[in-house]
Amino acid sequence: MRIGVLTAGGDCPGLNAVIRSVVHRAVTTYGDEVIGFEDGYRGLLDRHYRTLDLDAVSGILARGGTILGSSRLERDRLREACDKATDMVEEFGIDTLIPIGGEGTLTAARMLSDAGLPVVGVPKTIDNDISSTDRTFGFDTAVGVATEAMDRLKTTAESHQRVMVVEVMGRHAGWIALESGMAAGAHGICLPERPFDPADLVKMVEERFARGKKFAVVCVAEGAHPAEGTMDYGKGEIDQYGHERFQGIGTALAYELERRLGKEAKPVILGHVQRGGVPTAYDRVLATRFGWHAIEAAHRGDFGKMTALRGTDIVMVPLAEAVTELKTVPRDRMDEAESVFQTRIL
Amino acid sequence: MRIGVLTAGGDCPGLNAVIRSVVHRAVTTYGDEVIGFEDGYRGLLDRHYRTLDLDAVSGILARGGTILGSSRLERDRLREACDKATDMVEEFGIDTLIPIGGEGTLTAARMLSDAGLPVVGVPKTIDNDISSTDRTFGFDTAVGVATEAMDRLKTTAESHQRVMVVEVMGRHAGWIALESGMAAGAHGICLPERPFDPADLVKMVEERFARGKKFAVVCVAEGAHPAEGTMDYGKGEIDQYGHERFQGIGTALAYELERRLGKEAKPVILGHVQRGGVPTAYDRVLATRFGWHAIEAAHRGDFGKMTALRGTDIVMVPLAEAVTELKTVPRDRMDEAESVFQTRIL
Amino acid sequence: MRIGVLTAGGDCPGLNAVIRSVVHRAVTTYGDEVIGFEDGYRGLLDRHYRTLDLDAVSGILARGGTILGSSRLERDRLREACDKATDMVEEFGIDTLIPIGGEGTLTAARMLSDAGLPVVGVPKTIDNDISSTDRTFGFDTAVGVATEAMDRLKTTAESHQRVMVVEVMGRHAGWIALESGMAAGAHGICLPERPFDPADLVKMVEERFARGKKFAVVCVAEGAHPAEGTMDYGKGEIDQYGHERFQGIGTALAYELERRLGKEAKPVILGHVQRGGVPTAYDRVLATRFGWHAIEAAHRGDFGKMTALRGTDIVMVPLAEAVTELKTVPRDRMDEAESVFQTRIL
Amino acid sequence: MRIGVLTAGGDCPGLNAVIRSVVHRAVTTYGDEVIGFEDGYRGLLDRHYRTLDLDAVSGILARGGTILGSSRLERDRLREACDKATDMVEEFGIDTLIPIGGEGTLTAARMLSDAGLPVVGVPKTIDNDISSTDRTFGFDTAVGVATEAMDRLKTTAESHQRVMVVEVMGRHAGWIALESGMAAGAHGICLPERPFDPADLVKMVEERFARGKKFAVVCVAEGAHPAEGTMDYGKGEIDQYGHERFQGIGTALAYELERRLGKEAKPVILGHVQRGGVPTAYDRVLATRFGWHAIEAAHRGDFGKMTALRGTDIVMVPLAEAVTELKTVPRDRMDEAESVFQTRIL
């Protein structure tokens, strides 16, 4: 069998573990040939690819990033890809295409599948916001990085009677904020799923200080936003080059709290540190299992689907299901976190 | 409501997170009183306990071990506890007892429950071998520690053309060996679930060196054992005090491989390092959720059950179910690992 | 003997290790009494202090922050302290005052010493910018945090053909930027010690990409600044509350590089994460040795001095020497880093 | 200039950082050619070597082990090397040989130097036992690994009222035990520099338990040994293959303490985990500086010396000095540790 693999979208710890697993299973068990397209779908269109043998994936299991590179494909080039899909199958002689990526990549995968390409998808997002899989690899690593950062910040915040506002990733879903906030014992958590009122955070902080606590840590998802009319936010600022720069919610909220509390409040924007580096054991195992099952699906001819975690099992779910809606934080998960941390999730 | 909590059995990262979560939810949401029994069931019998308020659990979320201490209860004292169960309920005025522990502790919990105590159990084992829950807290931390150790060992093994035999925890179930072995890319994995033949490991190592690889790492669960007649093992040795000391499988296997391969093979016994220290974010979240749901169950009067993870949900399962059989590594999980690592799981 | 200890200025991993060491040595070896003033010199003036016995310092060795709290003393209150110094000695019956802090704290310590207080200082700064000591504790931890962050960022930068600009601490001295930049293999390093020209960074990045490298990481000290006329910087922006907010150099430089390179350049501001959390073994040992030698000096009556590391020895140096000038990165250290990383330090 | 580099002896985090630094400085600054001999001196004798250009050392800065491989050279082969030294210089056209290694390697380096080879040595040992340099790279990483392990063990020991005996590396010098023991707050430390009496440890543990402490951690260097007649030790045991196996001091001491205390005492042998993996920032910087200065020395024609750390400076010291005697833990360093931890160093 001839298998093509590519990684697309924002990168994510565990991508190399999937590639390695795909190659190991395909080459050693089935004697398949595996080719890797460079920089996502672009490599497919521009015919940039290389053969991936056992040596090519040696030593990459614990490495962050992706040895294949990644990029986002423009809509029109994607359409182009779909039109040419069947030709490409012939040209490359690919029996299965395995795109590893997030919502956008899987939507493209679905289009290619509808266009007739034999596709097996592997979901990837540190945001953990893909429906029909319990978890995605990369998420655990991102939560771990954010949690360790907050562990560190708590000690310094405590010594200086300071409020720390930590902005973590999560544009549309608050999973990283929810789990790292719970893990680190943040005193307030702001999610994209529910607009927050800064007044609630002010109240929480004041109550803590009244109880003799000397600090507070607020964990904010980058996609969180204040409720209508509660806080002036989102007005872009003009930077020195005349570009309008929007201030992140973490920075804006820290300033707002400092202003309202009359206490020092410092923003910390974790940013891309959450995306990189050595994946946790959890993510390496999940990524490895995804790669293994993708090859099994390919050899079963089980196309148009993606790998997914359900409980402790890896199952195949139709791409159609996977990309219909974003998996956001449900009400009951917010309730859990709230009561434990004695503060409304905002 | 008056709630008693205790931790029993071997300790496990995340115990303090459960205690904290129980106290936070009970005290702040329901205005309950929580008392903690010291050193497991022993504290219950010897009336050693203290009140746990919010201050008592402040700052323990990320701390390993258990602030309540732990111990194993002798069978007869357990029976004693069951006989006195109902009296004790009255004596302490406990409305719910929340024992946090492993198979032994939950069996005791079940007996106490049958004896009429209102019990809500919380499962705990780094071995992840409790049935009817997808995972237990502490396991992820243990796997992380073992994986990081093997990551380190690979670089030094590679530089010295050496075989490393890493013994990880897992007396009756090989989950830690399976997942840390997969995560670290071990070249051989030995589980309690299936007797191994050293000859297979010798073959694997020789094939690797023949392929120009300069090292091999074998991950062995402490409960793994060689197949009948494949290797002389288990004969105790007499130490300098005349005690018979049984050599661990890791050490014995390293010697055996060194002897058969004529190559340096070094044992590394990770031991208790896997049990201690700061829990991973994953374990803190799971432990926190368990504690939260235990209190919910108590207030629903949902007794004789324990908290369990099913997919992404926390559910309550009868203690009866939970302790009937050990959750061991199933055949298909072995298959996954095998093919990825090009070596039979032994 | 009666010994007073306090921690002042920005906090720093290792402060608790010093406090613990002071108490252990003083109490167990000399049978001294130790009192700890709260929130730095403020506790001295406001008479907020508590006795520190062995139990009070149990378990704090590896904890970040300071159990005594910290604050910056306003100049006038400091003068007040000096005027009252001798009275306070009598009032508290202190035989030795041990202030642990940075440049400001040690200057105050010197004034108090000149005013007649028996003072033994312990230097503390994560910036490592105190002269007459080879290193200060906290610095190693900060460098470690910054290095690990850049290790992570390199993998994600590589996968996305991106330039990362990482801003680390160091307002007046670039030690953290120099050592974390060297340790992480940053491709450009900007220090406060020497104004930089963005054009040099642009050149370096373009040369890298020309050589087929797909990313670059630039490490910038928060106190670094562009050479006169090379880049528009430092013009404050008006935020939504009408406050002028100065954009940090990391953010400004990332925008500048993006504009000039036409390539994505992302700023990452590590901020307070560098200050908090578990100190490295190196910092714990150095802090412990400082505390031990401070007590020895107190009992020798060796006042008006501070502990310092010289090679592998701890020596006592006059406070007068210590605070005269900042220890900045010397020319030859820049040369080393430059050539190794094939780029001028800017 | 044509420069040969090799790594010999036990491996050590930071070796790759030296190789990288040597190549960067030599190639980019001086346009030198660098060749790397494989597996230490063996590669020199067997003519196994390869050219090292910038690409060859790309991405190795943070990698443990050594890309050149390592081995110990037998005495006679070493003599052979010395006899052929001058011929080899001509054969390879090497203008400078840079051997990176420990005491054995540097002794060989000195012999080769005496035999007429232009040699610049770089010291390497995780044991930190080379005289005339304040520190060696690899040591900080080893201490960090040992410290983190003891941090973890303390929490589990505390929960189970248990004594932990942790054996760390250090055959002839106790630096790792001293510094990791201090950093982790071990309650007893046993060094090769001074025979210990188990009775002192028993006393210390009993006093701790009498004070209500629930655990103790003892840090033992692998080269530590009991004082004459204090404990039966060192009698080899016959393993199942009839080989005499000597029980490590950590295991023997744990059994001895368990027997005398009547309390559970568990040995943990850290072993090779201390040698491998990602070097700390400190070690990467020191290794990088050593490499840089080795090339400077080569171009100055400053041969027969090795790089050394003195305070914050890198200096060149004659190989003759470096290898005359082992750098062991001096009396005053023991005194510091003792008093802080309220227990004699044994």
Short mmCIF file of N, CA, C and O in Angstrom, two decimals, chain B residues 264-309:
data_model
loop_
_atom_site.label_atom_id
_atom_site.label_comp_id
_atom_site.label_asym_id
_atom_site.label_seq_id
_atom_site.Cartn_x
_atom_site.Cartn_y
_atom_site.Cartn_z
N GLU B 264 27.03 -5.17 27.82
CA GLU B 264 26.69 -4.56 29.09
C GLU B 264 25.17 -4.32 29.17
O GLU B 264 24.57 -3.76 28.26
N ALA B 265 24.56 -4.81 30.23
CA ALA B 265 23.13 -4.56 30.46
C ALA B 265 22.97 -4.08 31.90
O ALA B 265 23.41 -4.77 32.83
N LYS B 266 22.38 -2.90 32.06
CA LYS B 266 22.29 -2.31 33.40
C LYS B 266 20.85 -2.23 33.87
O LYS B 266 19.98 -1.78 33.12
N PRO B 267 20.59 -2.65 35.10
CA PRO B 267 19.25 -2.51 35.65
C PRO B 267 19.07 -1.12 36.28
O PRO B 267 20.02 -0.56 36.83
N VAL B 268 17.89 -0.55 36.12
CA VAL B 268 17.52 0.66 36.85
C VAL B 268 16.16 0.41 37.49
O VAL B 268 15.20 0.11 36.78
N ILE B 269 16.13 0.47 38.81
CA ILE B 269 14.89 0.20 39.54
C ILE B 269 14.31 1.53 40.01
O ILE B 269 14.85 2.15 40.93
N LEU B 270 13.25 1.99 39.38
CA LEU B 270 12.75 3.34 39.70
C LEU B 270 12.13 3.41 41.08
O LEU B 270 12.25 4.41 41.78
N GLY B 271 11.42 2.36 41.48
CA GLY B 271 10.89 2.30 42.83
C GLY B 271 10.01 3.46 43.23
O GLY B 271 9.25 3.98 42.41
N HIS B 272 10.16 3.90 44.47
CA HIS B 272 9.20 4.82 45.07
C HIS B 272 9.21 6.21 44.46
O HIS B 272 8.31 7.00 44.74
N VAL B 273 10.21 6.52 43.63
CA VAL B 273 10.20 7.83 42.99
C VAL B 273 8.90 8.01 42.20
O VAL B 273 8.39 9.12 42.06
N GLN B 274 8.35 6.89 41.71
CA GLN B 274 7.12 6.95 40.93
C GLN B 274 5.91 7.32 41.78
O GLN B 274 4.87 7.71 41.25
N ARG B 275 6.02 7.16 43.08
CA ARG B 275 4.87 7.33 43.97
C ARG B 275 4.73 8.75 44.50
O ARG B 275 3.67 9.13 44.98
N GLY B 276 5.85 9.48 44.49
CA GLY B 276 5.86 10.72 45.25
C GLY B 276 5.81 11.96 44.41
O GLY B 276 5.77 11.92 43.18
N GLY B 277 5.80 13.08 45.07
CA GLY B 277 5.99 14.36 44.43
C GLY B 277 4.75 15.00 43.85
O GLY B 277 3.64 14.51 44.04
N VAL B 278 4.98 16.09 43.17
CA VAL B 278 3.92 16.92 42.63
C VAL B 278 3.12 16.14 41.59
O VAL B 278 3.69 15.61 40.64
N PRO B 279 1.80 16.03 41.77
CA PRO B 279 1.00 15.33 40.76
C PRO B 279 0.91 16.12 39.46
O PRO B 279 0.99 17.34 39.47
N THR B 280 0.76 15.40 38.35
CA THR B 280 0.56 16.08 37.07
C THR B 280 -0.78 16.80 37.09
O THR B 280 -1.65 16.50 37.92
N ALA B 281 -0.95 17.73 36.14
CA ALA B 281 -2.22 18.45 36.04
C ALA B 281 -3.37 17.46 35.85
O ALA B 281 -4.43 17.60 36.46
N TYR B 282 -3.13 16.44 35.03
CA TYR B 282 -4.18 15.45 34.78
C TYR B 282 -4.65 14.83 36.09
O TYR B 282 -5.86 14.73 36.35
N ASP B 283 -3.71 14.41 36.92
CA ASP B 283 -4.08 13.76 38.18
C ASP B 283 -4.75 14.73 39.15
O ASP B 283 -5.65 14.35 39.90
N ARG B 284 -4.32 15.98 39.14
CA ARG B 284 -4.94 16.96 40.04
C ARG B 284 -6.40 17.19 39.65
O ARG B 284 -7.27 17.30 40.52
N VAL B 285 -6.64 17.25 38.33
CA VAL B 285 -8.01 17.49 37.86
C VAL B 285 -8.89 16.29 38.18
O VAL B 285 -9.99 16.44 38.73
N LEU B 286 -8.40 15.09 37.88
CA LEU B 286 -9.19 13.89 38.13
C LEU B 286 -9.48 13.74 39.62
O LEU B 286 -10.62 13.48 40.04
N ALA B 287 -8.46 13.94 40.45
CA ALA B 287 -8.63 13.81 41.90
C ALA B 287 -9.63 14.85 42.41
O ALA B 287 -10.50 14.54 43.24
N THR B 288 -9.53 16.05 41.89
CA THR B 288 -10.45 17.11 42.31
C THR B 288 -11.89 16.78 41.93
O THR B 288 -12.81 16.95 42.73
N ARG B 289 -12.05 16.24 40.74
CA ARG B 289 -13.40 15.88 40.29
C ARG B 289 -13.96 14.74 41.14
O ARG B 289 -15.13 14.75 41.52
N PHE B 290 -13.12 13.76 41.46
CA PHE B 290 -13.56 12.65 42.30
C PHE B 290 -14.06 13.18 43.65
O PHE B 290 -15.12 12.78 44.14
N GLY B 291 -13.31 14.08 44.24
CA GLY B 291 -13.70 14.62 45.54
C GLY B 291 -15.04 15.35 45.47
O GLY B 291 -15.91 15.18 46.33
N TRP B 292 -15.18 16.13 44.41
CA TRP B 292 -16.40 16.90 44.22
C TRP B 292 -17.60 15.98 44.09
O TRP B 292 -18.62 16.15 44.77
N HIS B 293 -17.47 14.94 43.27
CA HIS B 293 -18.60 14.03 43.04
C HIS B 293 -18.89 13.15 44.25
O HIS B 293 -20.03 12.73 44.46
N ALA B 294 -17.86 12.88 45.05
CA ALA B 294 -18.09 12.09 46.28
C ALA B 294 -19.03 12.85 47.20
O ALA B 294 -19.95 12.27 47.79
N ILE B 295 -18.82 14.15 47.31
CA ILE B 295 -19.70 14.96 48.17
C ILE B 295 -21.11 15.03 47.58
O ILE B 295 -22.11 14.92 48.31
N GLU B 296 -21.20 15.16 46.27
CA GLU B 296 -22.52 15.17 45.64
C GLU B 296 -23.26 13.87 45.95
O GLU B 296 -24.44 13.87 46.33
N ALA B 297 -22.54 12.76 45.83
CA ALA B 297 -23.16 11.45 46.09
C ALA B 297 -23.63 11.38 47.54
O ALA B 297 -24.73 10.92 47.84
N ALA B 298 -22.79 11.88 48.45
CA ALA B 298 -23.14 11.86 49.88
C ALA B 298 -24.46 12.59 50.11
O ALA B 298 -25.34 12.10 50.81
N HIS B 299 -24.59 13.73 49.47
CA HIS B 299 -25.80 14.54 49.69
C HIS B 299 -27.01 13.98 48.94
O HIS B 299 -28.15 14.29 49.27
N ARG B 300 -26.75 13.14 47.96
CA ARG B 300 -27.86 12.44 47.29
C ARG B 300 -28.21 11.17 48.05
O ARG B 300 -29.16 10.48 47.71
N GLY B 301 -27.37 10.81 49.05
CA GLY B 301 -27.58 9.55 49.76
C GLY B 301 -27.26 8.36 48.87
O GLY B 301 -27.79 7.26 49.05
N ASP B 302 -26.36 8.59 47.95
CA ASP B 302 -25.99 7.55 46.97
C ASP B 302 -24.82 6.73 47.52
O ASP B 302 -23.69 6.86 47.05
N PHE B 303 -25.09 5.86 48.50
CA PHE B 303 -24.03 5.18 49.24
C PHE B 303 -23.67 3.81 48.66
O PHE B 303 -24.36 3.29 47.79
N GLY B 304 -22.59 3.23 49.19
CA GLY B 304 -22.16 1.91 48.74
C GLY B 304 -21.55 1.94 47.35
O GLY B 304 -21.42 0.91 46.70
N LYS B 305 -21.20 3.12 46.91
CA LYS B 305 -20.61 3.25 45.57
C LYS B 305 -19.28 3.99 45.64
O LYS B 305 -18.90 4.51 46.69
N MET B 306 -18.60 4.02 44.51
CA MET B 306 -17.38 4.82 44.44
C MET B 306 -17.42 5.67 43.17
O MET B 306 -18.16 5.38 42.23
N THR B 307 -16.61 6.72 43.17
CA THR B 307 -16.53 7.56 41.98
C THR B 307 -15.71 6.83 40.91
O THR B 307 -14.81 6.06 41.24
N ALA B 308 -16.03 7.08 39.66
CA ALA B 308 -15.30 6.44 38.56
C ALA B 308 -15.31 7.35 37.34
O ALA B 308 -16.25 8.13 37.14
N LEU B 309 -14.24 7.26 36.56
CA LEU B 309 -14.17 8.01 35.31
C LEU B 309 -14.65 7.11 34.17
O LEU B 309 -14.18 5.99 34.01
#
